[in-house]
XYZ file of C-alpha atoms in Angstrom:
661
model
C 50.461 200.411 -50.504
C 50.387 202.371 -54.191
C 53.597 202.646 -55.533
C 55.090 206.029 -57.772
C 58.291 206.478 -58.817
C 58.377 209.946 -59.347
C 57.488 210.545 -55.743
C 59.669 210.308 -52.907
C 58.616 211.193 -49.277
C 61.230 210.871 -46.551
C 60.968 210.269 -42.754
C 63.260 212.146 -40.287
C 64.120 212.390 -36.942
C 63.873 215.717 -35.353
C 64.946 214.485 -32.447
C 63.712 214.571 -28.500
C 62.490 217.933 -26.428
C 61.654 218.293 -22.800
C 60.509 221.533 -21.466
C 61.467 223.322 -24.394
C 64.671 222.238 -24.531
C 65.685 220.661 -27.729
C 68.210 217.518 -27.654
C 69.397 216.140 -30.956
C 68.290 212.036 -30.148
C 69.178 210.884 -34.440
C 69.132 212.279 -37.445
C 67.580 209.953 -40.840
C 65.775 210.292 -43.648
C 63.326 207.367 -45.050
C 62.328 206.697 -48.769
C 59.065 206.264 -49.189
C 57.013 205.132 -52.031
C 53.559 207.393 -51.547
C 51.280 208.345 -54.066
C 51.024 212.427 -52.800
C 52.338 214.470 -50.091
C 50.898 215.553 -46.970
C 50.142 218.509 -45.457
C 49.381 217.865 -41.637
C 49.015 221.795 -40.660
C 45.424 222.425 -41.186
C 43.607 225.143 -42.378
C 43.327 226.287 -38.866
C 46.140 225.209 -36.797
C 45.208 226.725 -33.482
C 41.722 224.689 -33.550
C 43.748 221.392 -34.259
C 46.082 222.263 -31.228
C 43.158 222.780 -28.791
C 41.508 219.721 -30.265
C 44.664 217.289 -29.520
C 45.237 219.174 -25.882
C 41.533 218.564 -24.962
C 42.204 214.683 -25.316
C 45.643 214.907 -23.777
C 44.333 216.765 -20.491
C 45.488 218.616 -18.788
C 49.870 219.169 -18.924
C 50.414 218.275 -15.087
C 48.599 215.091 -15.312
C 50.926 213.749 -18.820
C 53.943 212.167 -17.693
C 54.434 209.559 -20.423
C 56.736 209.740 -22.908
C 55.233 210.735 -26.406
C 56.142 209.575 -29.736
C 54.690 211.912 -32.678
C 55.052 210.076 -36.201
C 53.583 212.719 -38.980
C 53.113 212.032 -42.876
C 54.547 215.188 -43.658
C 55.861 219.117 -42.868
C 55.247 219.012 -38.481
C 54.180 222.653 -37.831
C 55.713 224.718 -35.266
C 51.940 224.606 -33.308
C 52.389 220.940 -33.228
C 55.257 220.919 -31.802
C 54.436 223.332 -29.740
C 51.816 220.859 -28.477
C 53.478 218.231 -26.916
C 56.550 220.699 -25.659
C 53.938 222.263 -24.035
C 53.413 218.902 -21.681
C 56.800 218.979 -20.310
C 57.912 215.588 -21.646
C 60.451 213.598 -23.515
C 58.712 213.644 -27.384
C 60.434 211.955 -30.021
C 59.211 213.604 -33.191
C 59.585 211.681 -36.562
C 58.487 213.868 -39.707
C 57.544 212.232 -42.830
C 57.447 215.239 -45.577
C 58.492 215.527 -49.700
C 62.132 215.974 -50.157
C 64.592 216.947 -52.745
C 68.784 216.697 -52.501
C 68.515 218.397 -49.129
C 72.389 219.071 -48.832
C 73.776 218.271 -51.718
C 72.389 214.350 -50.868
C 70.251 212.764 -48.626
C 70.272 208.931 -46.723
C 66.858 207.006 -47.588
C 65.732 203.878 -45.292
C 62.846 202.374 -45.702
C 59.883 202.847 -43.319
C 60.372 200.048 -40.941
C 64.108 201.761 -40.118
C 61.918 204.260 -38.358
C 59.452 202.400 -36.679
C 62.308 199.796 -35.536
C 63.684 203.037 -34.010
C 60.913 204.375 -32.097
C 61.081 201.107 -30.414
C 63.686 200.904 -28.939
C 62.577 204.230 -27.517
C 59.185 202.822 -26.084
C 61.098 199.855 -24.587
C 63.460 201.872 -22.697
C 60.496 203.941 -21.541
C 58.036 202.935 -18.683
C 55.076 204.931 -20.135
C 54.483 205.655 -23.568
C 51.821 207.542 -26.001
C 52.099 207.245 -29.997
C 50.695 210.403 -32.067
C 50.275 209.578 -35.447
C 49.317 212.633 -37.510
C 48.490 211.668 -41.544
C 44.874 212.072 -43.295
C 46.557 209.571 -46.163
C 44.648 205.963 -45.659
C 47.396 204.626 -47.557
C 50.379 205.703 -45.142
C 48.384 204.934 -42.437
C 47.950 201.309 -43.643
C 51.462 201.028 -44.720
C 52.103 202.391 -40.603
C 49.711 199.576 -39.941
C 51.668 196.523 -41.222
C 55.280 197.973 -40.234
C 54.308 198.816 -36.420
C 53.176 195.140 -35.979
C 55.996 193.678 -37.826
C 58.232 195.626 -36.185
C 56.093 194.519 -32.972
C 55.850 198.802 -31.948
C 53.239 198.584 -29.917
C 51.751 196.631 -26.945
C 48.859 196.801 -24.713
C 50.268 199.136 -22.065
C 51.303 201.556 -25.544
C 48.481 203.931 -26.074
C 47.957 204.925 -30.277
C 46.397 208.501 -31.132
C 45.792 208.491 -34.606
C 45.081 212.185 -35.217
C 43.578 212.911 -38.692
C 40.766 214.037 -40.863
C 38.868 211.169 -43.252
C 34.936 210.447 -43.684
C 33.060 208.650 -41.340
C 33.510 205.393 -43.526
C 37.330 205.961 -44.257
C 37.569 205.746 -40.467
C 35.581 202.743 -39.918
C 37.152 200.880 -42.586
C 40.997 201.761 -41.101
C 39.968 200.114 -37.692
C 38.247 197.695 -38.713
C 40.343 196.144 -40.900
C 44.129 196.579 -39.237
C 44.673 193.937 -36.112
C 46.770 197.543 -35.101
C 44.164 199.440 -34.557
C 40.821 197.270 -33.914
C 43.202 194.703 -31.593
C 45.717 197.080 -29.755
C 44.796 200.406 -27.272
C 44.279 202.695 -30.386
C 42.086 205.463 -30.665
C 41.586 208.116 -33.650
C 40.647 211.395 -33.252
C 38.673 212.909 -36.852
C 38.207 216.300 -38.123
C 35.199 217.032 -40.052
C 34.087 220.260 -41.106
C 30.702 221.347 -40.724
C 29.108 224.511 -41.897
C 28.941 225.482 -37.934
C 32.341 225.150 -37.601
C 34.874 222.137 -36.507
C 33.683 219.014 -35.170
C 36.283 216.631 -34.109
C 34.993 212.830 -32.476
C 36.708 209.824 -31.025
C 36.472 206.905 -32.622
C 37.553 203.247 -31.056
C 36.789 199.374 -32.627
C 35.785 197.007 -29.974
C 36.677 193.759 -31.869
C 34.421 192.177 -29.230
C 30.522 193.695 -27.577
C 26.987 192.762 -27.384
C 26.750 193.729 -30.880
C 29.664 192.371 -31.947
C 32.844 193.586 -33.533
C 32.129 197.895 -34.415
C 33.172 200.712 -33.754
C 32.422 203.221 -31.155
C 31.903 207.103 -30.722
C 33.958 207.808 -27.374
C 33.499 211.261 -27.468
C 32.338 214.117 -29.533
C 33.015 218.641 -30.091
C 32.723 220.921 -31.531
C 35.106 223.980 -32.179
C 35.611 226.698 -31.353
C 31.972 226.507 -29.073
C 34.019 224.593 -26.773
C 37.267 225.622 -26.515
C 38.224 224.851 -22.419
C 37.362 220.888 -23.116
C 39.336 219.163 -21.437
C 38.640 215.127 -22.045
C 40.522 212.231 -19.499
C 43.327 211.165 -21.915
C 43.463 207.764 -19.831
C 39.555 206.834 -19.644
C 38.640 207.487 -23.043
C 40.407 203.914 -24.099
C 38.579 201.295 -23.781
C 39.232 197.651 -21.876
C 38.559 195.328 -24.749
C 39.368 192.052 -23.832
C 37.494 192.155 -20.288
C 34.160 190.127 -22.359
C 34.014 188.482 -25.077
C 30.316 188.528 -25.128
C 30.280 184.677 -26.397
C 32.414 185.335 -29.343
C 34.206 182.218 -30.916
C 37.818 182.056 -30.122
C 40.483 179.931 -32.678
C 42.830 177.473 -30.558
C 45.098 175.716 -32.082
C 46.278 172.549 -30.652
C 47.338 169.200 -30.882
C 46.096 165.572 -28.226
C 48.506 165.352 -26.027
C 47.703 163.817 -22.699
C 47.250 164.839 -20.113
C 46.984 168.325 -21.032
C 45.049 167.833 -23.572
C 42.562 164.887 -25.108
C 39.964 164.436 -27.569
C 37.539 162.109 -27.894
C 34.279 161.253 -30.167
C 30.953 160.674 -28.598
C 27.485 160.488 -30.068
C 24.595 163.320 -29.542
C 21.258 163.111 -28.985
C 20.155 163.782 -32.903
C 22.988 160.308 -33.206
C 25.757 162.805 -34.974
C 28.891 162.334 -33.666
C 30.944 165.477 -31.870
C 34.546 166.106 -30.540
C 34.936 166.388 -25.919
C 37.927 167.286 -25.553
C 39.154 166.900 -21.333
C 42.950 167.008 -20.172
C 44.934 169.930 -17.604
C 44.900 172.363 -19.897
C 41.362 172.131 -21.352
C 40.207 173.002 -18.065
C 42.544 175.742 -17.806
C 41.455 176.799 -21.153
C 37.301 176.109 -20.221
C 38.112 178.632 -17.123
C 38.879 181.419 -18.922
C 36.152 181.101 -21.630
C 34.047 181.080 -18.897
C 35.474 183.557 -16.969
C 36.179 186.039 -20.226
C 32.672 184.624 -21.853
C 34.062 183.153 -25.011
C 33.024 180.375 -27.190
C 35.893 177.625 -27.880
C 36.994 176.928 -31.522
C 39.623 174.550 -31.984
C 41.730 174.732 -35.442
C 42.429 171.883 -37.808
C 45.775 171.443 -37.933
C 48.156 168.576 -38.626
C 51.473 169.397 -36.956
C 52.940 171.360 -34.368
C 54.787 174.099 -36.778
C 51.200 174.633 -38.153
C 49.971 175.016 -34.486
C 52.723 177.509 -33.771
C 52.549 179.011 -37.550
C 48.411 180.013 -36.919
C 49.681 181.791 -33.758
C 52.285 183.542 -34.713
C 49.868 184.381 -37.856
C 47.417 185.757 -35.336
C 44.757 182.953 -37.487
C 44.592 181.659 -33.189
C 44.411 183.653 -30.323
C 46.451 180.775 -28.166
C 48.029 177.571 -28.336
C 46.420 176.350 -25.138
C 49.437 173.848 -25.149
C 52.605 173.771 -22.819
C 55.993 174.873 -24.988
C 59.487 175.525 -24.446
C 59.729 178.964 -24.648
C 63.497 178.238 -27.170
C 65.052 181.193 -28.963
C 63.822 180.250 -32.355
C 59.769 180.405 -30.891
C 60.170 183.550 -29.505
C 61.582 185.033 -32.921
C 57.789 184.010 -34.058
C 55.853 184.076 -31.013
C 55.029 185.452 -27.431
C 54.462 183.334 -24.288
C 51.992 183.556 -21.414
C 53.033 182.718 -17.893
C 55.520 179.769 -17.289
C 52.962 177.950 -15.352
C 54.762 174.547 -15.168
C 58.035 172.793 -14.056
C 58.172 169.724 -16.661
C 61.104 167.816 -17.280
C 62.041 166.310 -21.052
C 62.480 162.297 -19.741
C 63.814 159.110 -22.045
C 61.888 155.640 -21.996
C 63.261 152.678 -23.528
C 62.251 148.953 -23.767
C 62.315 147.448 -20.595
C 64.793 145.142 -20.906
C 63.605 140.826 -21.168
C 64.447 137.886 -19.811
C 66.351 135.352 -22.275
C 67.190 131.719 -21.051
C 70.192 131.562 -19.501
C 71.874 128.307 -18.054
C 72.584 130.691 -15.117
C 69.313 130.098 -13.639
C 70.582 127.567 -11.546
C 74.348 129.505 -10.096
C 72.246 132.477 -9.213
C 71.216 131.312 -5.950
C 74.224 131.435 -4.491
C 77.567 134.264 -4.568
C 80.876 133.026 -6.066
C 82.724 132.617 -2.621
C 79.494 130.433 -1.427
C 80.215 128.420 -4.305
C 83.689 127.805 -3.796
C 83.138 127.512 -0.034
C 80.880 124.553 -1.018
C 83.427 122.726 -3.471
C 86.605 123.189 -1.515
C 84.381 121.029 1.573
C 82.955 119.050 -1.452
C 86.792 118.032 -2.147
C 87.989 117.993 1.643
C 84.899 115.760 3.321
C 85.290 112.281 1.203
C 89.202 112.402 1.968
C 88.566 113.086 5.590
C 86.149 110.030 5.621
C 88.297 107.977 3.629
C 91.618 108.868 5.720
C 89.653 107.964 8.767
C 87.718 104.776 7.428
C 90.940 103.707 6.416
C 93.113 104.188 9.643
C 89.412 102.644 11.299
C 89.809 99.456 9.201
C 93.404 98.690 10.385
C 91.956 98.418 13.768
C 89.493 96.584 12.434
C 86.973 99.122 13.826
C 85.515 100.055 10.162
C 85.009 98.205 6.838
C 86.794 99.239 4.452
C 85.704 101.339 1.890
C 86.664 102.824 -1.647
C 87.580 106.125 -2.142
C 84.956 106.357 -5.138
C 82.492 104.850 -2.021
C 83.448 108.011 0.269
C 82.682 110.669 -3.118
C 79.500 108.593 -3.321
C 78.157 109.145 -0.073
C 79.068 112.040 -0.127
C 77.485 113.292 -3.124
C 74.494 111.480 -2.137
C 73.766 113.263 0.576
C 74.433 116.661 -0.586
C 71.822 115.637 -2.857
C 68.949 114.583 -0.293
C 69.933 111.209 -1.037
C 70.462 108.388 1.389
C 73.876 106.011 2.451
C 74.224 103.370 0.214
C 76.067 101.572 2.635
C 75.699 100.719 6.383
C 76.604 103.665 8.794
C 79.874 104.384 10.157
C 80.474 101.910 13.686
C 83.989 104.482 14.968
C 82.466 107.711 16.527
C 85.403 109.963 15.084
C 83.266 108.840 11.285
C 80.255 109.357 12.926
C 81.211 112.782 13.942
C 82.099 113.159 10.471
C 79.067 111.677 8.847
C 76.909 113.578 11.361
C 78.827 116.982 11.230
C 78.804 116.593 6.591
C 75.035 115.679 6.975
C 74.093 118.921 8.919
C 75.994 120.822 6.227
C 74.492 119.452 3.703
C 70.867 120.121 5.128
C 71.901 123.705 6.013
C 73.922 124.263 1.858
C 70.553 122.026 0.476
C 68.064 124.326 2.508
C 69.300 127.186 1.227
C 70.192 126.627 -2.436
C 66.440 125.337 -2.983
C 65.285 128.329 -1.361
C 66.715 130.545 -3.294
C 66.522 128.912 -6.587
C 63.017 128.838 -5.747
C 63.180 132.992 -5.891
C 65.657 133.000 -8.877
C 63.267 131.179 -10.959
C 60.199 133.096 -10.222
C 61.838 136.104 -9.441
C 64.284 135.994 -12.083
C 67.572 138.545 -12.203
C 66.712 141.172 -15.040
C 69.306 142.466 -17.175
C 70.336 146.365 -16.523
C 69.305 148.274 -17.584
C 70.348 152.525 -18.955
C 68.741 154.620 -16.243
C 70.846 158.557 -16.918
C 71.665 159.860 -20.232
C 75.075 158.766 -20.446
C 74.086 155.479 -20.313
C 71.619 155.576 -22.749
C 73.837 157.646 -25.443
C 76.212 154.622 -24.954
C 73.593 151.988 -24.766
C 71.307 153.344 -27.490
C 72.567 153.914 -31.791
C 69.324 155.983 -32.420
C 67.438 157.982 -30.313
C 63.377 159.353 -31.708
C 61.649 162.422 -30.753
C 57.710 163.986 -31.250
C 57.181 166.046 -34.735
C 58.469 169.124 -32.506
C 61.358 168.320 -32.053
C 63.626 169.954 -34.528
C 64.265 172.860 -32.429
C 65.865 171.047 -29.313
C 67.622 168.704 -31.543
C 69.481 172.121 -33.176
C 70.037 173.423 -29.524
C 71.444 169.683 -28.316
C 73.984 169.578 -31.326
C 74.884 173.102 -30.439
C 74.940 172.316 -26.713
C 78.169 172.739 -24.919
C 77.900 169.390 -22.902
C 79.414 166.455 -25.178
C 76.710 164.058 -23.968
C 74.133 166.568 -25.719
C 76.068 166.938 -29.111
C 76.507 162.697 -29.076
C 72.822 162.549 -28.810
C 71.870 165.049 -30.690
C 73.648 164.062 -33.717
C 71.994 160.282 -33.337
C 68.122 161.429 -32.762
C 65.645 161.761 -35.601
C 61.743 162.773 -35.780
C 59.401 160.511 -35.538
C 55.772 160.996 -36.118
C 54.367 159.847 -32.217
C 55.580 158.943 -29.266
C 53.706 155.912 -29.416
C 55.219 154.316 -32.919
C 58.439 155.206 -31.582
C 57.999 153.607 -28.042
C 56.644 150.672 -30.440
C 59.671 150.383 -32.509
C 61.641 150.703 -29.175
C 60.977 147.331 -28.585
C 62.165 145.519 -31.836
C 65.011 148.255 -32.318
C 67.278 149.483 -30.156
C 65.899 152.525 -30.294
C 65.350 155.020 -27.576
C 62.368 158.076 -27.438
C 62.867 161.376 -25.625
C 59.727 163.367 -25.146
C 57.494 164.906 -22.279
C 57.377 162.692 -19.338
C 54.244 163.327 -18.419
C 52.907 162.340 -21.924
C 54.557 159.619 -22.051
C 53.388 158.117 -18.764
C 50.412 157.974 -19.653
C 51.126 157.141 -22.979
C 52.718 153.761 -20.997
C 49.942 153.189 -18.635
C 47.414 152.898 -21.474
C 49.040 150.834 -23.867
C 51.737 148.918 -22.830
C 50.778 147.638 -18.953
C 50.355 143.365 -19.603
C 48.043 141.820 -17.455
C 50.647 140.989 -14.244
C 50.793 145.236 -13.544
C 54.496 144.830 -15.479
C 55.308 147.579 -18.486
C 56.779 146.712 -21.497
C 58.747 149.934 -21.531
C 59.814 151.907 -18.910
C 61.406 156.101 -17.990
C 64.625 156.218 -17.137
C 65.638 157.945 -14.026
C 67.518 161.138 -15.030
C 65.606 163.540 -16.958
C 67.022 164.531 -20.141
C 66.214 168.976 -19.024
C 63.579 169.871 -16.857
C 61.895 173.547 -17.619
C 59.544 175.954 -17.216
C 56.711 175.811 -19.313
C 53.696 178.274 -20.620
C 50.973 178.797 -24.015
C 51.940 180.200 -27.218
C 50.253 183.233 -27.653
C 50.716 186.281 -30.589
C 53.498 188.871 -30.157
C 51.894 191.502 -27.902
C 48.980 190.245 -27.760
C 47.036 192.272 -26.435
C 44.853 189.813 -24.216
C 48.074 188.224 -22.558
C 47.105 190.331 -19.243
C 43.559 188.617 -18.794
C 44.923 184.975 -19.690
C 48.179 185.291 -17.516
C 45.535 186.609 -14.216
C 43.656 183.803 -14.642
C 46.190 181.105 -14.943
C 47.834 182.947 -11.846
C 44.452 182.476 -10.221
C 43.889 178.913 -11.029
C 47.941 178.083 -9.852
C 47.565 180.000 -6.661
C 44.515 177.855 -6.017
C 45.635 174.212 -6.485
C 43.420 173.695 -9.639
C 45.725 172.938 -12.277
C 47.786 170.039 -10.173
C 44.253 168.951 -8.873
C 42.804 168.705 -12.409
C 45.911 166.306 -13.257
C 45.647 163.991 -10.438
C 42.288 163.516 -11.638
C 43.592 162.927 -15.391
C 45.585 160.456 -14.164
C 43.786 158.345 -11.687
C 40.922 157.897 -14.689
C 43.411 156.164 -16.821
C 45.079 154.524 -13.914
C 41.399 153.092 -13.322
C 41.060 152.594 -16.811
C 43.333 150.332 -17.575
C 43.075 148.271 -14.371
C 39.464 147.776 -15.340
C 41.210 146.276 -18.819
C 43.794 144.660 -16.895
C 40.639 142.525 -15.259
C 38.527 141.943 -18.171
C 41.609 140.605 -19.767
C 42.042 138.280 -16.621
C 38.582 137.204 -16.658
C 38.318 136.335 -20.220
C 41.578 134.187 -19.853
C 40.010 132.580 -16.727
C 37.105 131.532 -18.539
C 38.610 130.047 -21.258
C 40.726 127.633 -19.091
C 38.907 126.577 -16.124
C 42.209 125.454 -14.504
C 43.452 128.836 -13.991
C 44.066 130.006 -11.207
C 43.076 133.848 -11.191
C 46.153 134.933 -13.117
C 47.604 134.385 -9.286
C 50.956 131.514 -10.335
C 53.149 131.994 -13.165
C 54.050 128.881 -15.830
C 57.906 128.695 -15.397
C 59.067 128.650 -18.717
C 62.548 128.601 -20.882
C 63.767 131.165 -19.425
C 63.920 129.717 -15.881
C 63.974 126.197 -16.892
C 67.350 126.501 -18.964
C 69.703 125.822 -16.534
C 68.507 122.369 -15.585
C 67.769 121.380 -19.161
C 71.517 122.167 -20.183
C 72.943 120.233 -17.229
C 70.459 117.291 -18.705
C 71.883 117.653 -21.699
C 74.868 117.694 -20.769
C 75.034 114.974 -18.536
C 73.521 112.219 -21.207
C 76.176 113.996 -23.563
C 78.676 112.950 -21.309
C 76.983 109.824 -20.866
C 76.965 108.698 -24.140
C 80.578 109.377 -24.871
C 81.479 107.254 -22.128
C 78.932 104.332 -23.684
C 80.162 105.046 -26.944
C 84.267 105.206 -25.224
C 83.453 101.505 -23.661
C 81.880 99.933 -26.261
C 84.878 100.883 -28.719
C 87.267 99.875 -26.452
C 85.568 96.230 -25.330
C 85.061 95.437 -28.950
C 89.298 96.559 -29.636
C 91.725 93.729 -30.341
C 93.829 94.661 -28.079
C 90.797 94.889 -25.418
C 90.010 91.058 -26.643
C 93.614 89.925 -25.863
C 93.767 91.706 -22.496
């Protein structure tokens, strides 16, 4: 807009009128810097009145609220046009002002557009009429109405002006407000035979591409009684894109959007897309007849900014509609309930001597120890009494201990079997006990060695926050980190303080194997990453997903604010969801990933089998130090004890005191 410091114009809300009764809404004067003033009233005011009435139609069929924005004094005839319809009318006047009544209150144009938007949001049907013949003012209105979201697709915009045909074409094609929204221009041109009125609209997509079309044309006063059906004049701009290229911004994010390179017939590499949201976008492109063009972007912030700047028409990727995002763009129909989950490294097995202890519980071990202490004593006492009665050969207490211990370890008796019935009954009861306990222990020991007990792992959000020192989120997580820090839930606040941004989930999961870190991200995406990169040949996973979700929310696609094609996007989404196609695409994608992973595992096992002829096909797992540390430590302990006793004996036998004895 060209500025002129010596020309000041104000905008004033005259009020709201209903069937001739004036109801004051607000009084407002606005400072505008423009080049010259505009006189809205034409040379033949009656002609303009008839033209506007012809476009708006019969008064009994008009039910919408009118918001009239005129650049200049509003004549009585213009005012009577809208009073004639008997609906609510809000009039905003732009005219040259001085110091009226000793002073004036000057406000930016944006202030008036904001007030007009408040009226529009409180009404179910609104028609905005802009009366001006100044291109600079119309351009300023287009910019301000877009910035402050005055118009939505259901809001009809009629521009009443007197411009040349070239100016009309330039106006309609150079501003989003006039080219993409539900807008038309009523243009008056003076001819030798009288005044000609023409209605123009811009079609962004047509068989000939973007073009300005003439919807109607007539002369005055020859057709003074002409009435045009107002609602039918506004064309549907987005029911068919006629093969036009539609820009979208997105980054690969499985299972929603996958990007792969394949070789074309001419030998060049071309990008191929797959995933659930790509299938949904492809369905839209087939239905609305447009060609998908993915804009290059490197971060999720750039993806969203392209949508906010209207360079990209949409981002075909699920986004959580948080308050910070709603400030810069709108969202489509919420099509999926998803959840944020946390992932961490599966706790690994460390060598532990308790592998010998795990097969029996603490109480069983105590009972076995008590029996092991009781039986030698009983055996010794019974043998001692029997030897006095000459029933048995006398044995020492150490021999009794040796007999009990040997049979417990499945060894033979080192002495002759007892002769008395009491001793035989005692030994038989002990052998039966030792057989049962030994069999149970060996069976459980085999299970404990081949299926060892894993350390406990965090499964809830509280466990995750308590266990890990650092928690990562993907590049789009800045908004969520701030929300967590400001949460009323203490666990979320503590989690937000530990969070940091990382480049990718794959990098975060690789770090979690080596560092004390966890990663918070979208559950289905992390499940796909785990299936592709962290599944081992035996089917176990190096990374796991926590059982409890961090949060669960509804997701949607980002769209530009008040996008005129939102109705079409939402309608196709609802149809696809009701048909069950989205879930089918998700299932097919995950099945394909699992099949690919299984084939890789099979090839890896076949390669290992070829390299090792004695390999049994991966069905038998060799025991390692994790399993056998207990027996090795027991052996070392025994060797150490024997060495210590041997050293004591050598020293004892070589000492002078022992020699004297």
